[in-house]
PDB file of C-alpha atoms and ligand atoms in Angstrom:
ATOM      1  CA  MET U 187       0.000   0.000   0.000  1.00  0.00           C
ATOM      2  CA  ASP U 188       1.244   3.495  -0.833  1.00  0.00           C
ATOM      3  CA  LEU U 189       0.853   5.581   2.326  1.00  0.00           C
ATOM      4  CA  GLY U 190       1.095   8.804   0.313  1.00  0.00           C
ATOM      5  CA  LEU U 191       3.961  10.130   2.435  1.00  0.00           C
ATOM      6  CA  ASN U 192       6.319  11.123  -0.340  1.00  0.00           C
ATOM      7  CA  GLY U 193       7.432  14.749   0.104  1.00  0.00           C
ATOM      8  CA  ARG U 194       5.355  15.357   3.210  1.00  0.00           C
ATOM      9  CA  VAL U 195       6.925  16.925   6.317  1.00  0.00           C
ATOM     10  CA  TYR U 196       6.548  15.580   9.857  1.00  0.00           C
ATOM     11  CA  LEU U 197       7.739  16.811  13.228  1.00  0.00           C
ATOM     12  CA  VAL U 198       8.654  13.793  15.340  1.00  0.00           C
ATOM     13  CA  ALA U 199       9.175  14.587  19.024  1.00  0.00           C
ATOM     14  CA  ALA U 200      11.533  12.780  21.403  1.00  0.00           C
ATOM     15  CA  SER U 201      13.018  10.813  18.546  1.00  0.00           C
ATOM     16  CA  SER U 202      16.752  10.249  19.039  1.00  0.00           C
ATOM     17  CA  LYS U 203      15.848   6.671  19.999  1.00  0.00           C
ATOM     18  CA  GLY U 204      12.963   4.445  21.056  1.00  0.00           C
ATOM     19  CA  LEU U 205       9.366   4.844  19.881  1.00  0.00           C
ATOM     20  CA  GLY U 206       9.878   8.301  18.376  1.00  0.00           C
ATOM     21  CA  LEU U 207      12.786   7.099  16.257  1.00  0.00           C
ATOM     22  CA  GLY U 208      10.737   4.055  15.179  1.00  0.00           C
ATOM     23  CA  VAL U 209       7.988   6.344  13.849  1.00  0.00           C
ATOM     24  CA  ALA U 210      10.538   8.679  12.207  1.00  0.00           C
ATOM     25  CA  ARG U 211      12.182   5.721  10.485  1.00  0.00           C
ATOM     26  CA  ALA U 212       8.873   4.384   9.149  1.00  0.00           C
ATOM     27  CA  LEU U 213       7.946   7.847   7.835  1.00  0.00           C
ATOM     28  CA  ALA U 214      11.371   8.259   6.197  1.00  0.00           C
ATOM     29  CA  THR U 215      11.159   4.780   4.658  1.00  0.00           C
ATOM     30  CA  ASP U 216       8.145   5.948   2.691  1.00  0.00           C
ATOM     31  CA  GLY U 217       9.748   9.187   1.515  1.00  0.00           C
ATOM     32  CA  ALA U 218       8.599  11.694   4.149  1.00  0.00           C
ATOM     33  CA  ARG U 219      10.910  14.453   5.376  1.00  0.00           C
ATOM     34  CA  VAL U 220      11.283  14.181   9.148  1.00  0.00           C
ATOM     35  CA  SER U 221      12.292  16.799  11.693  1.00  0.00           C
ATOM     36  CA  LEU U 222      13.594  15.020  14.784  1.00  0.00           C
ATOM     37  CA  CYS U 223      14.107  16.463  18.243  1.00  0.00           C
ATOM     38  CA  SER U 224      15.392  15.428  21.637  1.00  0.00           C
ATOM     39  CA  ARG U 225      17.284  17.135  24.462  1.00  0.00           C
ATOM     40  CA  THR U 226      20.720  15.702  23.596  1.00  0.00           C
ATOM     41  CA  ALA U 227      22.031  17.434  20.477  1.00  0.00           C
ATOM     42  CA  ASN U 228      24.656  14.917  19.362  1.00  0.00           C
ATOM     43  CA  GLU U 229      22.320  11.927  19.743  1.00  0.00           C
ATOM     44  CA  VAL U 230      19.474  13.448  17.762  1.00  0.00           C
ATOM     45  CA  GLU U 231      21.913  14.630  15.084  1.00  0.00           C
ATOM     46  CA  LEU U 232      23.333  11.134  14.757  1.00  0.00           C
ATOM     47  CA  ALA U 233      19.850   9.607  14.472  1.00  0.00           C
ATOM     48  CA  ALA U 234      18.824  12.136  11.795  1.00  0.00           C
ATOM     49  CA  GLN U 235      22.028  11.583   9.802  1.00  0.00           C
ATOM     50  CA  GLN U 236      21.521   7.827   9.864  1.00  0.00           C
ATOM     51  CA  LEU U 237      17.947   8.147   8.576  1.00  0.00           C
ATOM     52  CA  ALA U 238      19.008  10.551   5.826  1.00  0.00           C
ATOM     53  CA  THR U 239      21.751   8.200   4.665  1.00  0.00           C
ATOM     54  CA  GLN U 240      19.692   5.036   4.917  1.00  0.00           C
ATOM     55  CA  PHE U 241      16.557   6.325   3.200  1.00  0.00           C
ATOM     56  CA  ASN U 242      17.969   9.081   0.987  1.00  0.00           C
ATOM     57  CA  THR U 243      15.466  11.605   2.356  1.00  0.00           C
ATOM     58  CA  PRO U 244      16.108  15.020   3.926  1.00  0.00           C
ATOM     59  CA  THR U 245      16.076  15.090   7.741  1.00  0.00           C
ATOM     60  CA  LEU U 246      16.521  17.782  10.388  1.00  0.00           C
ATOM     61  CA  ALA U 247      17.762  17.435  13.962  1.00  0.00           C
ATOM     62  CA  THR U 248      17.030  19.982  16.686  1.00  0.00           C
ATOM     63  CA  ALA U 249      18.013  19.965  20.338  1.00  0.00           C
ATOM     64  CA  CYS U 250      14.678  20.637  22.043  1.00  0.00           C
ATOM     65  CA  ASP U 251      13.304  19.872  25.476  1.00  0.00           C
ATOM     66  CA  VAL U 252       9.560  19.549  24.937  1.00  0.00           C
ATOM     67  CA  THR U 253       8.864  20.877  28.434  1.00  0.00           C
ATOM     68  CA  GLN U 254      10.216  24.246  27.236  1.00  0.00           C
ATOM     69  CA  PRO U 255       7.754  26.220  25.051  1.00  0.00           C
ATOM     70  CA  ALA U 256      10.476  28.453  23.577  1.00  0.00           C
ATOM     71  CA  GLU U 257      12.418  25.380  22.421  1.00  0.00           C
ATOM     72  CA  ILE U 258       9.300  23.865  20.843  1.00  0.00           C
ATOM     73  CA  ALA U 259       8.731  27.150  18.987  1.00  0.00           C
ATOM     74  CA  GLN U 260      12.311  27.115  17.661  1.00  0.00           C
ATOM     75  CA  TRP U 261      11.985  23.514  16.502  1.00  0.00           C
ATOM     76  CA  VAL U 262       8.761  24.235  14.606  1.00  0.00           C
ATOM     77  CA  GLU U 263      10.114  27.476  13.128  1.00  0.00           C
ATOM     78  CA  ARG U 264      13.326  25.843  11.944  1.00  0.00           C
ATOM     79  CA  THR U 265      11.331  23.099  10.226  1.00  0.00           C
ATOM     80  CA  LEU U 266       9.061  25.608   8.492  1.00  0.00           C
ATOM     81  CA  ASN U 267      12.011  27.780   7.459  1.00  0.00           C
ATOM     82  CA  THR U 268      13.705  24.743   5.942  1.00  0.00           C
ATOM     83  CA  TRP U 269      10.827  23.030   4.184  1.00  0.00           C
ATOM     84  CA  GLY U 270       8.006  25.584   4.115  1.00  0.00           C
ATOM     85  CA  ARG U 271       5.294  23.210   5.317  1.00  0.00           C
ATOM     86  CA  VAL U 272       4.340  20.825   8.119  1.00  0.00           C
ATOM     87  CA  ASP U 273       1.899  17.972   7.507  1.00  0.00           C
ATOM     88  CA  GLY U 274       1.811  16.394  10.935  1.00  0.00           C
ATOM     89  CA  ILE U 275       3.365  15.860  14.328  1.00  0.00           C
ATOM     90  CA  LEU U 276       4.144  12.907  16.527  1.00  0.00           C
ATOM     91  CA  VAL U 277       3.580  14.175  20.084  1.00  0.00           C
ATOM     92  CA  ASN U 278       5.970  12.299  22.365  1.00  0.00           C
ATOM     93  CA  ALA U 279       8.275  12.780  25.378  1.00  0.00           C
ATOM     94  CA  GLY U 280      10.123  10.721  27.961  1.00  0.00           C
ATOM     95  CA  GLY U 281       8.034   8.992  30.616  1.00  0.00           C
ATOM     96  CA  PRO U 282       7.543  10.040  34.260  1.00  0.00           C
ATOM     97  CA  PRO U 283       9.437   8.039  36.923  1.00  0.00           C
ATOM     98  CA  SER U 284       8.113   4.824  38.442  1.00  0.00           C
ATOM     99  CA  LYS U 285       6.990   5.358  42.051  1.00  0.00           C
ATOM    100  CA  ALA U 286       4.258   4.344  44.475  1.00  0.00           C
ATOM    101  CA  PHE U 287       1.688   7.038  45.329  1.00  0.00           C
ATOM    102  CA  THR U 288       3.077   7.606  48.829  1.00  0.00           C
ATOM    103  CA  GLU U 289       6.547   8.346  47.423  1.00  0.00           C
ATOM    104  CA  ILE U 290       5.447  11.094  45.016  1.00  0.00           C
ATOM    105  CA  SER U 291       5.904  14.755  45.995  1.00  0.00           C
ATOM    106  CA  ASP U 292       3.953  17.753  44.683  1.00  0.00           C
ATOM    107  CA  ALA U 293       7.011  18.787  42.683  1.00  0.00           C
ATOM    108  CA  GLU U 294       7.072  15.381  40.982  1.00  0.00           C
ATOM    109  CA  TRP U 295       3.351  15.574  40.149  1.00  0.00           C
ATOM    110  CA  GLN U 296       4.004  19.028  38.688  1.00  0.00           C
ATOM    111  CA  SER U 297       6.941  17.732  36.601  1.00  0.00           C
ATOM    112  CA  ALA U 298       4.877  14.812  35.328  1.00  0.00           C
ATOM    113  CA  PHE U 299       2.105  17.229  34.331  1.00  0.00           C
ATOM    114  CA  GLU U 300       4.575  19.397  32.431  1.00  0.00           C
ATOM    115  CA  LEU U 301       6.378  16.456  30.806  1.00  0.00           C
ATOM    116  CA  THR U 302       3.359  14.444  29.673  1.00  0.00           C
ATOM    117  CA  LEU U 303       0.221  16.601  29.447  1.00  0.00           C
ATOM    118  CA  LEU U 304       1.328  20.222  29.147  1.00  0.00           C
ATOM    119  CA  SER U 305       4.061  19.361  26.605  1.00  0.00           C
ATOM    120  CA  SER U 306       1.367  17.718  24.442  1.00  0.00           C
ATOM    121  CA  VAL U 307      -0.815  20.824  24.631  1.00  0.00           C
ATOM    122  CA  ARG U 308       2.149  23.045  23.805  1.00  0.00           C
ATOM    123  CA  MET U 309       3.409  20.964  20.865  1.00  0.00           C
ATOM    124  CA  ILE U 310      -0.059  20.863  19.321  1.00  0.00           C
ATOM    125  CA  ARG U 311      -0.635  24.573  19.930  1.00  0.00           C
ATOM    126  CA  ALA U 312       2.685  25.454  18.273  1.00  0.00           C
ATOM    127  CA  THR U 313       2.020  23.415  15.122  1.00  0.00           C
ATOM    128  CA  LEU U 314      -1.719  23.886  14.632  1.00  0.00           C
ATOM    129  CA  PRO U 315      -1.565  27.295  12.895  1.00  0.00           C
ATOM    130  CA  HIS U 316       0.579  25.695  10.166  1.00  0.00           C
ATOM    131  CA  PHE U 317      -1.667  22.710   9.511  1.00  0.00           C
ATOM    132  CA  THR U 318      -3.986  22.447   6.540  1.00  0.00           C
ATOM    133  CA  HIS U 319      -6.699  20.044   5.410  1.00  0.00           C
ATOM    134  CA  GLY U 320      -5.195  16.511   5.568  1.00  0.00           C
ATOM    135  CA  SER U 321      -2.693  17.234   8.354  1.00  0.00           C
ATOM    136  CA  ALA U 322      -2.504  14.814  11.269  1.00  0.00           C
ATOM    137  CA  ILE U 323      -1.636  14.781  14.956  1.00  0.00           C
ATOM    138  CA  LEU U 324      -0.616  11.560  16.679  1.00  0.00           C
ATOM    139  CA  THR U 325       0.094  11.142  20.392  1.00  0.00           C
ATOM    140  CA  ILE U 326       1.836   8.300  22.188  1.00  0.00           C
ATOM    141  CA  THR U 327       0.307   7.380  25.537  1.00  0.00           C
ATOM    142  CA  SER U 328       0.534   3.991  27.244  1.00  0.00           C
ATOM    143  CA  ALA U 329      -1.390   0.838  28.080  1.00  0.00           C
ATOM    144  CA  SER U 330      -2.088   2.721  31.329  1.00  0.00           C
ATOM    145  CA  VAL U 331      -4.900   4.612  29.554  1.00  0.00           C
ATOM    146  CA  VAL U 332      -6.751   1.278  29.611  1.00  0.00           C
ATOM    147  CA  GLU U 333      -5.379  -0.466  32.727  1.00  0.00           C
ATOM    148  CA  PRO U 334      -3.305   1.228  35.455  1.00  0.00           C
ATOM    149  CA  ILE U 335       0.268  -0.045  35.657  1.00  0.00           C
ATOM    150  CA  GLU U 336       1.940  -0.808  38.995  1.00  0.00           C
ATOM    151  CA  ARG U 337       4.008   2.141  40.302  1.00  0.00           C
ATOM    152  CA  LEU U 338       3.290   4.249  37.197  1.00  0.00           C
ATOM    153  CA  GLY U 339       0.581   6.409  38.788  1.00  0.00           C
ATOM    154  CA  MET U 340       1.985   9.666  37.422  1.00  0.00           C
ATOM    155  CA  SER U 341       1.993   8.238  33.911  1.00  0.00           C
ATOM    156  CA  THR U 342      -1.509   6.777  34.335  1.00  0.00           C
ATOM    157  CA  VAL U 343      -3.020  10.057  35.555  1.00  0.00           C
ATOM    158  CA  MET U 344      -1.349  12.341  32.998  1.00  0.00           C
ATOM    159  CA  ARG U 345      -1.897  10.038  30.024  1.00  0.00           C
ATOM    160  CA  ALA U 346      -5.608   9.873  30.795  1.00  0.00           C
ATOM    161  CA  GLY U 347      -5.510  13.627  30.216  1.00  0.00           C
ATOM    162  CA  VAL U 348      -3.718  13.189  26.886  1.00  0.00           C
ATOM    163  CA  ALA U 349      -6.295  10.595  25.791  1.00  0.00           C
ATOM    164  CA  GLY U 350      -9.052  13.080  26.671  1.00  0.00           C
ATOM    165  CA  LEU U 351      -7.254  15.795  24.735  1.00  0.00           C
ATOM    166  CA  VAL U 352      -7.100  13.573  21.643  1.00  0.00           C
ATOM    167  CA  LYS U 353     -10.859  12.947  21.624  1.00  0.00           C
ATOM    168  CA  THR U 354     -11.599  16.604  22.303  1.00  0.00           C
ATOM    169  CA  LEU U 355      -9.355  17.802  19.484  1.00  0.00           C
ATOM    170  CA  ALA U 356     -10.598  15.135  17.070  1.00  0.00           C
ATOM    171  CA  ASP U 357     -14.011  16.803  17.328  1.00  0.00           C
ATOM    172  CA  GLU U 358     -12.734  20.382  17.300  1.00  0.00           C
ATOM    173  CA  LEU U 359     -10.366  19.964  14.360  1.00  0.00           C
ATOM    174  CA  ALA U 360     -12.422  17.655  12.143  1.00  0.00           C
ATOM    175  CA  PRO U 361     -14.154  20.579  10.379  1.00  0.00           C
ATOM    176  CA  GLN U 362     -10.676  21.730   9.252  1.00  0.00           C
ATOM    177  CA  GLY U 363      -9.815  18.243   7.977  1.00  0.00           C
ATOM    178  CA  ILE U 364      -7.162  17.727  10.669  1.00  0.00           C
ATOM    179  CA  ARG U 365      -7.104  14.233  12.177  1.00  0.00           C
ATOM    180  CA  VAL U 366      -6.050  13.457  15.769  1.00  0.00           C
ATOM    181  CA  ASN U 367      -5.205   9.937  16.936  1.00  0.00           C
ATOM    182  CA  ASN U 368      -3.368   8.136  19.707  1.00  0.00           C
ATOM    183  CA  LEU U 369      -1.046   5.132  19.821  1.00  0.00           C
ATOM    184  CA  ILE U 370      -1.032   2.855  22.849  1.00  0.00           C
ATOM    185  CA  PRO U 371       2.263   1.006  23.217  1.00  0.00           C
ATOM    186  CA  GLY U 372       2.059  -2.160  25.291  1.00  0.00           C
ATOM    187  CA  ARG U 373       5.652  -3.242  25.886  1.00  0.00           C
ATOM    188  CA  ILE U 374       7.919  -2.200  23.024  1.00  0.00           C
ATOM    189  CA  ASP U 375      11.619  -3.046  23.272  1.00  0.00           C
ATOM    190  CA  THR U 376      13.248   0.296  24.159  1.00  0.00           C
ATOM    191  CA  ASP U 377      15.712   1.564  26.752  1.00  0.00           C
ATOM    192  CA  ARG U 378      12.806   2.811  28.887  1.00  0.00           C
ATOM    193  CA  VAL U 379      11.200  -0.632  29.080  1.00  0.00           C
ATOM    194  CA  ALA U 380      14.575  -2.224  29.862  1.00  0.00           C
ATOM    195  CA  PHE U 381      15.106   0.350  32.632  1.00  0.00           C
ATOM    196  CA  LEU U 382      11.648  -0.335  34.127  1.00  0.00           C
ATOM    197  CA  ASP U 383      12.281  -4.110  33.988  1.00  0.00           C
ATOM    198  CA  GLN U 384      15.638  -3.592  35.694  1.00  0.00           C
ATOM    199  CA  GLN U 385      14.011  -1.549  38.474  1.00  0.00           C
ATOM    200  CA  ARG U 386      11.337  -4.223  38.945  1.00  0.00           C
ATOM    201  CA  ALA U 387      13.943  -6.992  39.092  1.00  0.00           C
ATOM    202  CA  GLN U 388      15.821  -5.115  41.833  1.00  0.00           C
ATOM    203  CA  ARG U 389      12.634  -4.476  43.818  1.00  0.00           C
ATOM    204  CA  LEU U 390      11.577  -8.139  43.663  1.00  0.00           C
ATOM    205  CA  ASN U 391      15.142  -9.414  44.119  1.00  0.00           C
ATOM    206  CA  ILE U 392      15.001 -11.450  40.923  1.00  0.00           C
ATOM    207  CA  SER U 393      17.166 -11.347  37.792  1.00  0.00           C
ATOM    208  CA  PHE U 394      16.449  -9.064  34.842  1.00  0.00           C
ATOM    209  CA  GLU U 395      15.759 -12.177  32.745  1.00  0.00           C
ATOM    210  CA  GLU U 396      13.188 -13.445  35.277  1.00  0.00           C
ATOM    211  CA  ALA U 397      11.460 -10.062  35.391  1.00  0.00           C
ATOM    212  CA  ARG U 398      11.284 -10.006  31.631  1.00  0.00           C
ATOM    213  CA  ALA U 399      10.057 -13.599  31.366  1.00  0.00           C
ATOM    214  CA  GLN U 400       7.250 -12.798  33.833  1.00  0.00           C
ATOM    215  CA  SER U 401       6.135  -9.822  31.789  1.00  0.00           C
ATOM    216  CA  LEU U 402       6.205 -11.786  28.529  1.00  0.00           C
ATOM    217  CA  LYS U 403       3.642 -14.198  29.985  1.00  0.00           C
ATOM    218  CA  SER U 404       1.051 -11.423  29.770  1.00  0.00           C
ATOM    219  CA  ILE U 405       1.616 -10.861  26.033  1.00  0.00           C
ATOM    220  CA  PRO U 406      -0.316 -13.292  23.807  1.00  0.00           C
ATOM    221  CA  LEU U 407       2.126 -12.831  20.905  1.00  0.00           C
ATOM    222  CA  GLY U 408       4.880 -13.868  23.335  1.00  0.00           C
ATOM    223  CA  ALA U 409       7.453 -11.133  22.673  1.00  0.00           C
ATOM    224  CA  LEU U 410       8.123  -7.462  23.192  1.00  0.00           C
ATOM    225  CA  GLY U 411       7.207  -5.367  20.169  1.00  0.00           C
ATOM    226  CA  THR U 412      10.002  -3.852  18.113  1.00  0.00           C
ATOM    227  CA  VAL U 413      10.284  -0.109  17.516  1.00  0.00           C
ATOM    228  CA  ASP U 414       9.873  -0.804  13.805  1.00  0.00           C
ATOM    229  CA  GLU U 415       6.585  -2.640  14.388  1.00  0.00           C
ATOM    230  CA  PHE U 416       5.432   0.316  16.458  1.00  0.00           C
ATOM    231  CA  GLY U 417       6.753   2.842  13.931  1.00  0.00           C
ATOM    232  CA  LYS U 418       4.793   1.340  11.040  1.00  0.00           C
ATOM    233  CA  ALA U 419       1.518   1.799  12.939  1.00  0.00           C
ATOM    234  CA  GLY U 420       2.512   5.408  13.641  1.00  0.00           C
ATOM    235  CA  ALA U 421       3.438   6.188  10.048  1.00  0.00           C
ATOM    236  CA  PHE U 422       0.103   4.779   8.886  1.00  0.00           C
ATOM    237  CA  LEU U 423      -1.966   6.911  11.276  1.00  0.00           C
ATOM    238  CA  LEU U 424      -0.027  10.046  10.313  1.00  0.00           C
ATOM    239  CA  SER U 425      -0.352   9.340   6.592  1.00  0.00           C
ATOM    240  CA  PRO U 426      -3.068  10.214   4.064  1.00  0.00           C
ATOM    241  CA  ALA U 427      -3.794   6.464   3.898  1.00  0.00           C
ATOM    242  CA  ALA U 428      -5.568   6.854   7.275  1.00  0.00           C
ATOM    243  CA  SER U 429      -7.756   9.685   5.956  1.00  0.00           C
ATOM    244  CA  TYR U 430     -10.992   8.383   7.556  1.00  0.00           C
ATOM    245  CA  ILE U 431      -9.474   7.635  10.978  1.00  0.00           C
ATOM    246  CA  THR U 432      -9.700  10.262  13.719  1.00  0.00           C
ATOM    247  CA  GLY U 433     -10.253  10.166  17.472  1.00  0.00           C
ATOM    248  CA  ALA U 434      -8.929   6.594  17.549  1.00  0.00           C
ATOM    249  CA  SER U 435      -6.564   4.935  19.991  1.00  0.00           C
ATOM    250  CA  LEU U 436      -4.676   2.062  18.393  1.00  0.00           C
ATOM    251  CA  ARG U 437      -3.141  -0.591  20.618  1.00  0.00           C
ATOM    252  CA  VAL U 438       0.258  -1.845  19.525  1.00  0.00           C
ATOM    253  CA  ASP U 439       0.631  -4.377  22.297  1.00  0.00           C
ATOM    254  CA  GLY U 440       0.800  -7.957  20.969  1.00  0.00           C
ATOM    255  CA  GLY U 441      -2.645  -8.555  22.505  1.00  0.00           C
ATOM    256  CA  MET U 442      -1.526  -7.601  26.041  1.00  0.00           C
ATOM    257  CA  LEU U 443      -4.549  -5.501  26.976  1.00  0.00           C
ATOM    258  CA  ARG U 444      -7.432  -7.840  27.740  1.00  0.00           C
ATOM    259  CA  SER U 445     -10.432  -5.512  27.472  1.00  0.00           C
ATOM    260  CA  ILE U 446     -12.751  -5.877  24.467  1.00  0.00           C
TER     261      ILE U 446
HETATM  262  P1  NAP X 563      13.165   5.902  25.419  1.00  0.00           P
HETATM  263  O1  NAP X 563      13.637   4.735  24.681  1.00  0.00           O
HETATM  264  O2  NAP X 563      13.728   6.197  26.773  1.00  0.00           O
HETATM  265  O3  NAP X 563      13.362   7.195  24.475  1.00  0.00           O
HETATM  266  C1  NAP X 563      12.960   8.442  24.931  1.00  0.00           C
HETATM  267  C2  NAP X 563      13.283   9.495  23.873  1.00  0.00           C
HETATM  268  O4  NAP X 563      12.691  10.713  24.297  1.00  0.00           O
HETATM  269  C3  NAP X 563      14.760   9.787  23.703  1.00  0.00           C
HETATM  270  O5  NAP X 563      15.015  10.138  22.354  1.00  0.00           O
HETATM  271  C4  NAP X 563      14.977  10.996  24.615  1.00  0.00           C
HETATM  272  O6  NAP X 563      16.125  11.706  24.215  1.00  0.00           O
HETATM  273  C5  NAP X 563      13.674  11.744  24.360  1.00  0.00           C
HETATM  274  N1  NAP X 563      13.227  12.643  25.429  1.00  0.00           N
HETATM  275  C6  NAP X 563      13.034  12.339  26.726  1.00  0.00           C
HETATM  276  N2  NAP X 563      12.594  13.419  27.384  1.00  0.00           N
HETATM  277  C7  NAP X 563      12.507  14.417  26.478  1.00  0.00           C
HETATM  278  C8  NAP X 563      12.131  15.781  26.545  1.00  0.00           C
HETATM  279  N3  NAP X 563      11.757  16.354  27.712  1.00  0.00           N
HETATM  280  N4  NAP X 563      12.157  16.536  25.425  1.00  0.00           N
HETATM  281  C9  NAP X 563      12.548  15.989  24.256  1.00  0.00           C
HETATM  282  N5  NAP X 563      12.921  14.707  24.123  1.00  0.00           N
HETATM  283  C10 NAP X 563      12.895  13.938  25.233  1.00  0.00           C
HETATM  284  O7  NAP X 563      11.588   5.834  25.662  1.00  0.00           O
HETATM  285  P2  NAP X 563      10.448   5.139  24.768  1.00  0.00           P
HETATM  286  O8  NAP X 563      10.289   3.741  25.220  1.00  0.00           O
HETATM  287  O9  NAP X 563      10.672   5.445  23.359  1.00  0.00           O
HETATM  288  O10 NAP X 563       9.147   5.896  25.293  1.00  0.00           O
HETATM  289  C11 NAP X 563       8.600   7.030  24.676  1.00  0.00           C
HETATM  290  C12 NAP X 563       7.337   7.408  25.452  1.00  0.00           C
HETATM  291  O11 NAP X 563       6.402   6.335  25.372  1.00  0.00           O
HETATM  292  C13 NAP X 563       7.595   7.631  26.946  1.00  0.00           C
HETATM  293  O12 NAP X 563       6.754   8.643  27.428  1.00  0.00           O
HETATM  294  C14 NAP X 563       7.211   6.296  27.558  1.00  0.00           C
HETATM  295  O13 NAP X 563       6.850   6.395  28.913  1.00  0.00           O
HETATM  296  C15 NAP X 563       6.028   5.921  26.672  1.00  0.00           C
HETATM  297  N6  NAP X 563       5.740   4.489  26.706  1.00  0.00           N
HETATM  298  C16 NAP X 563       6.598   3.614  26.160  1.00  0.00           C
HETATM  299  C17 NAP X 563       6.294   2.246  26.192  1.00  0.00           C
HETATM  300  C18 NAP X 563       7.179   1.223  25.536  1.00  0.00           C
HETATM  301  O14 NAP X 563       6.745   0.075  25.403  1.00  0.00           O
HETATM  302  N7  NAP X 563       8.388   1.563  25.123  1.00  0.00           N
HETATM  303  C19 NAP X 563       5.126   1.803  26.825  1.00  0.00           C
HETATM  304  C20 NAP X 563       4.269   2.756  27.390  1.00  0.00           C
HETATM  305  C21 NAP X 563       4.582   4.094  27.321  1.00  0.00           C
HETATM  306  P3  NAP X 563      16.877  12.747  25.212  1.00  0.00           P
HETATM  307  O15 NAP X 563      17.119  12.013  26.480  1.00  0.00           O
HETATM  308  O16 NAP X 563      18.127  13.113  24.464  1.00  0.00           O
HETATM  309  O17 NAP X 563      15.963  13.906  25.373  1.00  0.00           O
END
């Protein structure tokens, strides 16, 4: 299937590695121009160079912390100055820390709000004036929007807000032909998931391999997802091929979530 991505321009947030890079790679594979960002300049530059070389498509890399509105504005402006258009954005950031409710301070709740919910609002607000009919917004949340995850209360609470934002905007922006969707990763093989498994292994006094084997039991397809499997779903939802899909949350979870 031709996704219709050739020549289109996408902002892909938090994309030097992990899920963001997986979506950027899938977009670039199909001929889109991708503007990557993350906080660490040399890592995002390396990722963008590798995509440009591998897929022979123009890429941009910008050091941008998505909790900082001025940095988001610079990232968007640089992309527009370079390519003159923006067709969509992947709204993404790092995840809040893993803690039990009684361990979380007000300052940590505030940081989680700024990292997960307010950054989403700000990224969408910064790009919206440049969108036209056929543009698309895609968020990444978590399986926690369906089932709470142990010790990830900050993520669960803030991502519920992002899921609400997606449905609200899908209604508000539909008259302008702008689609808004959400991806729900189950357990995709990234550094963040490895870090969470490591923390769990330490807490339970078991090996990393045991912690991982336990978590695989809850995934019907029997494996972690790859960032490329995740990225393909993202590229589809951002592409013109998904022109009749808005307000949807797509699970990329190997069957992990049990609800119908
Ligand atoms: P990851 O492998 O740790 O990658 C995180 C990426 O985000 C890196 O490129 C990082 O680069 C960038 N980043 C982090 N904070 C940022 C910020 N404030 N501004 C800009 N860039 C930032 O994580 P991941 O697994 O891809 O996860 C991405 C998101 O999906 C997270 O919110 C995570 O909680 C959520 N999620 C993932 C899974 C999964 O299965 N992997 C499941 C549920 C939810 P820098 O450090 O250089 O900024």
